PDB file of C-alpha atoms in Angstrom:
ATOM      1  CA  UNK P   1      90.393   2.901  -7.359  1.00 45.00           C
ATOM      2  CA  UNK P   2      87.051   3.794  -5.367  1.00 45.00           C
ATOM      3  CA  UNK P   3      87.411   1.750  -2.305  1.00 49.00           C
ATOM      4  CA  UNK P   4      85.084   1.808   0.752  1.00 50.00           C
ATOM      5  CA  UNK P   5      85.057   0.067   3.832  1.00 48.00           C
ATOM      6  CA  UNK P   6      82.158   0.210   6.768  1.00 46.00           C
ATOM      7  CA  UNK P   7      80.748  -1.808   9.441  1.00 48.00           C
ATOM      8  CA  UNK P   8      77.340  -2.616   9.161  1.00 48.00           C
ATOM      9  CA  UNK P   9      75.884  -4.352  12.001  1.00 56.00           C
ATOM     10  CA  UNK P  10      77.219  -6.228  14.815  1.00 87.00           C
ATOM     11  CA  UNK P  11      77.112  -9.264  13.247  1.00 94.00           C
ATOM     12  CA  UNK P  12      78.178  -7.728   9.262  1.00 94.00           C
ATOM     13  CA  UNK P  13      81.092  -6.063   7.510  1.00 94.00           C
ATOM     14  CA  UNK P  14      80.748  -4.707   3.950  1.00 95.00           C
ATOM     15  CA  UNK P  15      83.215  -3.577   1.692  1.00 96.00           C
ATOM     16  CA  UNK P  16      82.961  -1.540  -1.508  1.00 97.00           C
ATOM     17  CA  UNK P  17      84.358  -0.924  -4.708  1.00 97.00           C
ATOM     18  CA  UNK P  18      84.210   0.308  -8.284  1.00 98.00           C
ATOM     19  CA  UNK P  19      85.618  -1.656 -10.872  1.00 98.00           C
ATOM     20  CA  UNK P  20      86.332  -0.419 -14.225  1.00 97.00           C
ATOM     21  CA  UNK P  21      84.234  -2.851 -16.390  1.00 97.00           C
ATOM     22  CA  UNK P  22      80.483  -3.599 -17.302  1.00 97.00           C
ATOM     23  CA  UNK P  23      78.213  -5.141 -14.940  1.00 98.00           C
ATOM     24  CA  UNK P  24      78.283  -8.621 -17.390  1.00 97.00           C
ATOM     25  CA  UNK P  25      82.191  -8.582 -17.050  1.00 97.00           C
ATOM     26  CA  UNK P  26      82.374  -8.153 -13.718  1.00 98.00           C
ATOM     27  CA  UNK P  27      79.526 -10.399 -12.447  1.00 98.00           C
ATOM     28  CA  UNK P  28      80.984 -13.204 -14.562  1.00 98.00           C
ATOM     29  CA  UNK P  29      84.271 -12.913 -13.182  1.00 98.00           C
ATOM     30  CA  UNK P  30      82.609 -14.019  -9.666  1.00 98.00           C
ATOM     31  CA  UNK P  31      80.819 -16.945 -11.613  1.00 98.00           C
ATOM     32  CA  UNK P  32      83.344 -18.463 -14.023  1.00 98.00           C
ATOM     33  CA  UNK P  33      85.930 -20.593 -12.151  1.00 98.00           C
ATOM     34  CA  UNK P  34      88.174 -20.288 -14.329  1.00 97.00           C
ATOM     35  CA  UNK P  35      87.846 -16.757 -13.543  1.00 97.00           C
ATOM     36  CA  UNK P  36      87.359 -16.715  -9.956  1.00 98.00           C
ATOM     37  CA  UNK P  37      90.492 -18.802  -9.637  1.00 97.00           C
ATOM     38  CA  UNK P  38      92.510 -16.156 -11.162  1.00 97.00           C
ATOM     39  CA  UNK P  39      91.870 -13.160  -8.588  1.00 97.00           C
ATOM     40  CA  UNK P  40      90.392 -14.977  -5.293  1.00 97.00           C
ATOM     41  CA  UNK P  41      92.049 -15.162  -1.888  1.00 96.00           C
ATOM     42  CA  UNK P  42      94.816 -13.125  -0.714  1.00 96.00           C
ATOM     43  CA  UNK P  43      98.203 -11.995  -2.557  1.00 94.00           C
ATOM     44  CA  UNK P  44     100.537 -14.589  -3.248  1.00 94.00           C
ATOM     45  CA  UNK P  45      98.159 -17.383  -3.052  1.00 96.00           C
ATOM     46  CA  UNK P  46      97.519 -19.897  -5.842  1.00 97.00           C
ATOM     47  CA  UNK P  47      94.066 -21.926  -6.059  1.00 98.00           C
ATOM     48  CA  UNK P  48      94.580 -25.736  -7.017  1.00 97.00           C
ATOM     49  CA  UNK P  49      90.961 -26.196  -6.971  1.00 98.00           C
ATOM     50  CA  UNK P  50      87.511 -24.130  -7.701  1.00 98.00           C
ATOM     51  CA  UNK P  51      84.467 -25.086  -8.545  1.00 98.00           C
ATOM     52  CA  UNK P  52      81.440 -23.579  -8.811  1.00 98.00           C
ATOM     53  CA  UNK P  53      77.647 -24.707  -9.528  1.00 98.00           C
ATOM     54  CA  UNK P  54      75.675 -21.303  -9.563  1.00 98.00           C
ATOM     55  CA  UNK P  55      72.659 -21.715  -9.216  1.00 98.00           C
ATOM     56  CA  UNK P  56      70.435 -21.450  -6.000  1.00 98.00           C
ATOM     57  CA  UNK P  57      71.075 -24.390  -4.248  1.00 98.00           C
ATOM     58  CA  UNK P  58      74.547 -25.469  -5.755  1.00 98.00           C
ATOM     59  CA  UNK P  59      77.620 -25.773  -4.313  1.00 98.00           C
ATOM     60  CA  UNK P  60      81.064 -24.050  -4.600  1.00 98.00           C
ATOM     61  CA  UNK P  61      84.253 -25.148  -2.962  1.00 98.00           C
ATOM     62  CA  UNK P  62      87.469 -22.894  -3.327  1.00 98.00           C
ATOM     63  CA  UNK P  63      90.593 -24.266  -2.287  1.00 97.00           C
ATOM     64  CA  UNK P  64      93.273 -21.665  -1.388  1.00 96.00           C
ATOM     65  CA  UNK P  65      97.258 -22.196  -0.993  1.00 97.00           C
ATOM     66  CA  UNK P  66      98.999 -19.768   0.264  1.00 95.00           C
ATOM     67  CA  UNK P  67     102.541 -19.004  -0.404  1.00 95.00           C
ATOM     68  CA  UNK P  68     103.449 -20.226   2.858  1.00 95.00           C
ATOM     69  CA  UNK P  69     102.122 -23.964   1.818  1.00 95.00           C
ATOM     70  CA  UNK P  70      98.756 -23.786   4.411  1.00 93.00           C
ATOM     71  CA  UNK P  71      95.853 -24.296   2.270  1.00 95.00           C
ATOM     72  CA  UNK P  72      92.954 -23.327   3.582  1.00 94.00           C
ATOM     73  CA  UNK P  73      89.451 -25.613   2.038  1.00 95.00           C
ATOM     74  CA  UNK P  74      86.359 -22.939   1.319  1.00 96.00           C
ATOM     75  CA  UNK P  75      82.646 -24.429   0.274  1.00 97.00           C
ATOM     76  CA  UNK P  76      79.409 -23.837   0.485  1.00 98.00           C
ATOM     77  CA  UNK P  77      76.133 -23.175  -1.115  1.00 98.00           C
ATOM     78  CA  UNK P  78      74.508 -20.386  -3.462  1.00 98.00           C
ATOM     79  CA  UNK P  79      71.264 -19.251  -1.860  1.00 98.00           C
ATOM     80  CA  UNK P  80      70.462 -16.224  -4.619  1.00 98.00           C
ATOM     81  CA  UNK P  81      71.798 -16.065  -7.761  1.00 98.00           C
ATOM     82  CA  UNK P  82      70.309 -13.150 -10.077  1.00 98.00           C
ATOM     83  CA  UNK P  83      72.430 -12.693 -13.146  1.00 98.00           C
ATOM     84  CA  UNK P  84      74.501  -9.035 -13.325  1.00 98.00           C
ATOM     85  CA  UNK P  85      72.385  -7.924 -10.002  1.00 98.00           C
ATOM     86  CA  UNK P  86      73.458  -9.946  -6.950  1.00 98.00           C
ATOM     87  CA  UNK P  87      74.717 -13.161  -5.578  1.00 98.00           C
ATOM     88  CA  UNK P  88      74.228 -14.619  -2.294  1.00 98.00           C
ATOM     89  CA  UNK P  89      76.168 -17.661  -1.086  1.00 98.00           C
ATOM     90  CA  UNK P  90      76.712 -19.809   2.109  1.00 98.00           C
ATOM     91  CA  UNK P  91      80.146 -20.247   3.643  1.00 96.00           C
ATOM     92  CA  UNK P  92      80.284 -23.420   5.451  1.00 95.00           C
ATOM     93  CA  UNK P  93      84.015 -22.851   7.842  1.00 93.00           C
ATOM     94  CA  UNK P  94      86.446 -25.850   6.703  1.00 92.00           C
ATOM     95  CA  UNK P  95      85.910 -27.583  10.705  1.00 91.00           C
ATOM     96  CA  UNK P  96      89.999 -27.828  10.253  1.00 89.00           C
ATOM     97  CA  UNK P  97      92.059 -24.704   9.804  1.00 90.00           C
ATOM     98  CA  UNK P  98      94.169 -24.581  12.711  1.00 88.00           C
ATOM     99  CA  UNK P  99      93.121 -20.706  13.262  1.00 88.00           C
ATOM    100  CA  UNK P 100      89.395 -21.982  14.976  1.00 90.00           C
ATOM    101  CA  UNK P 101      91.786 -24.153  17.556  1.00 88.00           C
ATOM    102  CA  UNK P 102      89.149 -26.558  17.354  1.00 89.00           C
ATOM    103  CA  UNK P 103      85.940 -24.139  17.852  1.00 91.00           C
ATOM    104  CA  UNK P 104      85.085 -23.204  14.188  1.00 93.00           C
ATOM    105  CA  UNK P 105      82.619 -20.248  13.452  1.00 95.00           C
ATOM    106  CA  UNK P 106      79.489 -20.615  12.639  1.00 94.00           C
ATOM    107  CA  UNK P 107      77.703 -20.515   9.172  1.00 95.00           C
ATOM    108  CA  UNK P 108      78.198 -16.910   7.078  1.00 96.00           C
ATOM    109  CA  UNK P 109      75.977 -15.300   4.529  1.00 98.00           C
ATOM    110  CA  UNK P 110      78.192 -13.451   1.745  1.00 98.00           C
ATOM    111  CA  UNK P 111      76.241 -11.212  -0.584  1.00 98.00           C
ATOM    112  CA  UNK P 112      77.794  -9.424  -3.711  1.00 98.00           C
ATOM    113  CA  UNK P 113      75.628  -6.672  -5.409  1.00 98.00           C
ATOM    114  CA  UNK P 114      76.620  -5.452  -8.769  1.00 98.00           C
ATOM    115  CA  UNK P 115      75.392  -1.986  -9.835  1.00 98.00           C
ATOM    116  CA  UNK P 116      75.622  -0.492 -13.513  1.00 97.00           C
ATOM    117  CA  UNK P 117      77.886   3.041 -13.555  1.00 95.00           C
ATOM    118  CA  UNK P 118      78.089   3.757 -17.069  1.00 94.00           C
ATOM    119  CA  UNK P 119      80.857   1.051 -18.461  1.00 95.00           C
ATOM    120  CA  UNK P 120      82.193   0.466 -14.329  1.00 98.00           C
ATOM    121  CA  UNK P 121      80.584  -1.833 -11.758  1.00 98.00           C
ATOM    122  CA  UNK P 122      79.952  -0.814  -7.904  1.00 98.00           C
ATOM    123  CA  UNK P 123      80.202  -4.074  -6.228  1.00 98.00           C
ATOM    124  CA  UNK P 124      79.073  -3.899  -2.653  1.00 98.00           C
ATOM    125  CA  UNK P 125      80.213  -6.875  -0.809  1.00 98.00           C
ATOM    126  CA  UNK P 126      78.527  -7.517   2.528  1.00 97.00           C
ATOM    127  CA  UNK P 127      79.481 -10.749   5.202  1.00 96.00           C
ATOM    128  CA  UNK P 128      76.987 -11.508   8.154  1.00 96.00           C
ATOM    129  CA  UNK P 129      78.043 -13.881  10.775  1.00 96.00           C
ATOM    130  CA  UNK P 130      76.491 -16.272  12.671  1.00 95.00           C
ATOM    131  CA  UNK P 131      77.424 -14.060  15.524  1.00 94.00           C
ATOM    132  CA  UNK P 132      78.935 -10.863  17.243  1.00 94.00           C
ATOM    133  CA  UNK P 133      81.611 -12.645  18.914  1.00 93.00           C
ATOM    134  CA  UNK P 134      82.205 -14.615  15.135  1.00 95.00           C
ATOM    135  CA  UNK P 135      82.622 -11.399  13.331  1.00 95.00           C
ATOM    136  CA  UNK P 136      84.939  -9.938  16.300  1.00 94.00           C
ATOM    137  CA  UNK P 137      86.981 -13.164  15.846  1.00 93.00           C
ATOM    138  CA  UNK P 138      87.191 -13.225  11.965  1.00 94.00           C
ATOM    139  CA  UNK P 139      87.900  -9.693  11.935  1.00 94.00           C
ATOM    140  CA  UNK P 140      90.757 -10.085  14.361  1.00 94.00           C
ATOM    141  CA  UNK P 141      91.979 -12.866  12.275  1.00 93.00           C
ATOM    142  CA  UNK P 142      92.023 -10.887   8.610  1.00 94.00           C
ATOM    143  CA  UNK P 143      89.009 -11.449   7.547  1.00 94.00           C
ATOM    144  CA  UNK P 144      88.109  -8.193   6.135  1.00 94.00           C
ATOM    145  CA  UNK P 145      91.626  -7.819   5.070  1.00 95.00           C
ATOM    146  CA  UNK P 146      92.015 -10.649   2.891  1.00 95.00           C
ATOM    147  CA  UNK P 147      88.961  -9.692   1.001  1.00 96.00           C
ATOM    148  CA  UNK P 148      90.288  -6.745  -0.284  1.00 97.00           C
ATOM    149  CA  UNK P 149      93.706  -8.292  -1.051  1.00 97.00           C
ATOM    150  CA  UNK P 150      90.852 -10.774  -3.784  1.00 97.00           C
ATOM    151  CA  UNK P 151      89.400  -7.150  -4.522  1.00 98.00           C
ATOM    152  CA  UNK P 152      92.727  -5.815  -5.424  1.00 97.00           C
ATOM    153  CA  UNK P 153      93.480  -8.818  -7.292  1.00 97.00           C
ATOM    154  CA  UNK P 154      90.170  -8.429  -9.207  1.00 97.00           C
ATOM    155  CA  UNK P 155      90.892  -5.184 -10.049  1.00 97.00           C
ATOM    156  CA  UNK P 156      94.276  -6.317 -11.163  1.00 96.00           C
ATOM    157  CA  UNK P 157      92.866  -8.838 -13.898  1.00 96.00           C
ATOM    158  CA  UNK P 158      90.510  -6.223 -14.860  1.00 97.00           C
ATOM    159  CA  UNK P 159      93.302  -3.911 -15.701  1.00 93.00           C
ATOM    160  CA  UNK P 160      95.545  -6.323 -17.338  1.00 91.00           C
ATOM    161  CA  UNK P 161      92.217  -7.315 -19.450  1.00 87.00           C
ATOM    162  CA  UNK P 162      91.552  -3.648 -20.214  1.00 89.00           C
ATOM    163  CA  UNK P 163      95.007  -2.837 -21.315  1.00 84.00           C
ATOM    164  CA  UNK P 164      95.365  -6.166 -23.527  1.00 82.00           C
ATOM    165  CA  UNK P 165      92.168  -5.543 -25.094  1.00 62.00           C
TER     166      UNK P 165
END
């Protein structure tokens, strides 16, 4: 596993990784949600719910359960969408997850870049908030942290694909 973590701005984190699979594979894994619902969120979680309309301007809405029973409603919109090179997307904060205590964070901008390495895929994964103080927050909460408990679990299917194949 080729993992990297770094802070890019005040108001970004970006996390990257190196999957073993092609470009195609990879970037349809974050576009199929039949896929996506097999390796998103964090470990232990189950999603009752994904869709996905990718194309600029269409809306996705994951809904995650964790084991615990709290599910936790995720939508937005898809502002880029360029087959095996990048996606872009809008996260729109569910106004209800008891974590905001009634003060939800403002809009994010999620952007997923998939890079050919031979038969792997570097996937840099990059999240600018609304604001300092919202990336502080989310980062305090597990933000960063959950998203490479999905990476992990991507990685996981991968394998598990690999070795069946």
């Amino acid at each position: 596993m080729s993992d990297r973590v770094r802070d890019a701005a005040d108001l970004s984190f970006a996390i990257e990784r190196v999957f073993e699979a092609p470009v195609a594979r990879v970037f349809r894994l974050w576009t199929d949600p039949r896929l996506v619902a097999q390796w998103w969120g964090i470990r232990d979680c189950t999603i009752p719910h994904c869709e996905l309309d990718v194309r600029v301007g269409g809306r996705w809405r994951i809904d995650m359960l964790t084991a615990s029973g709290a599910l936790y409603r995720n939508q937005g919109s898809y502002l880029e969408v360029v087959e095996n090179v990048r996606l872009s997307y809008r996260d729109d904060p569910d106004p209800e997850i008891r974590e905001w205590a009634g003060n939800p964070p403002g809009q994010s901008r999620h952007t997923v870049t998939f890079t050919p390495d031979g038969m792997r895929t570097h996937v840099h994964f990059e999240v600018t908030l609304a604001s300092a103080a919202d990336r502080e927050r989310l980062l305090a909460l597990g933000m960063r942290g959950g998203w490479m408990q999905s990476f992990d679990r991507l990685e996981q299917l991968i394998d598990r694909d690999n070795h069946a194949g």
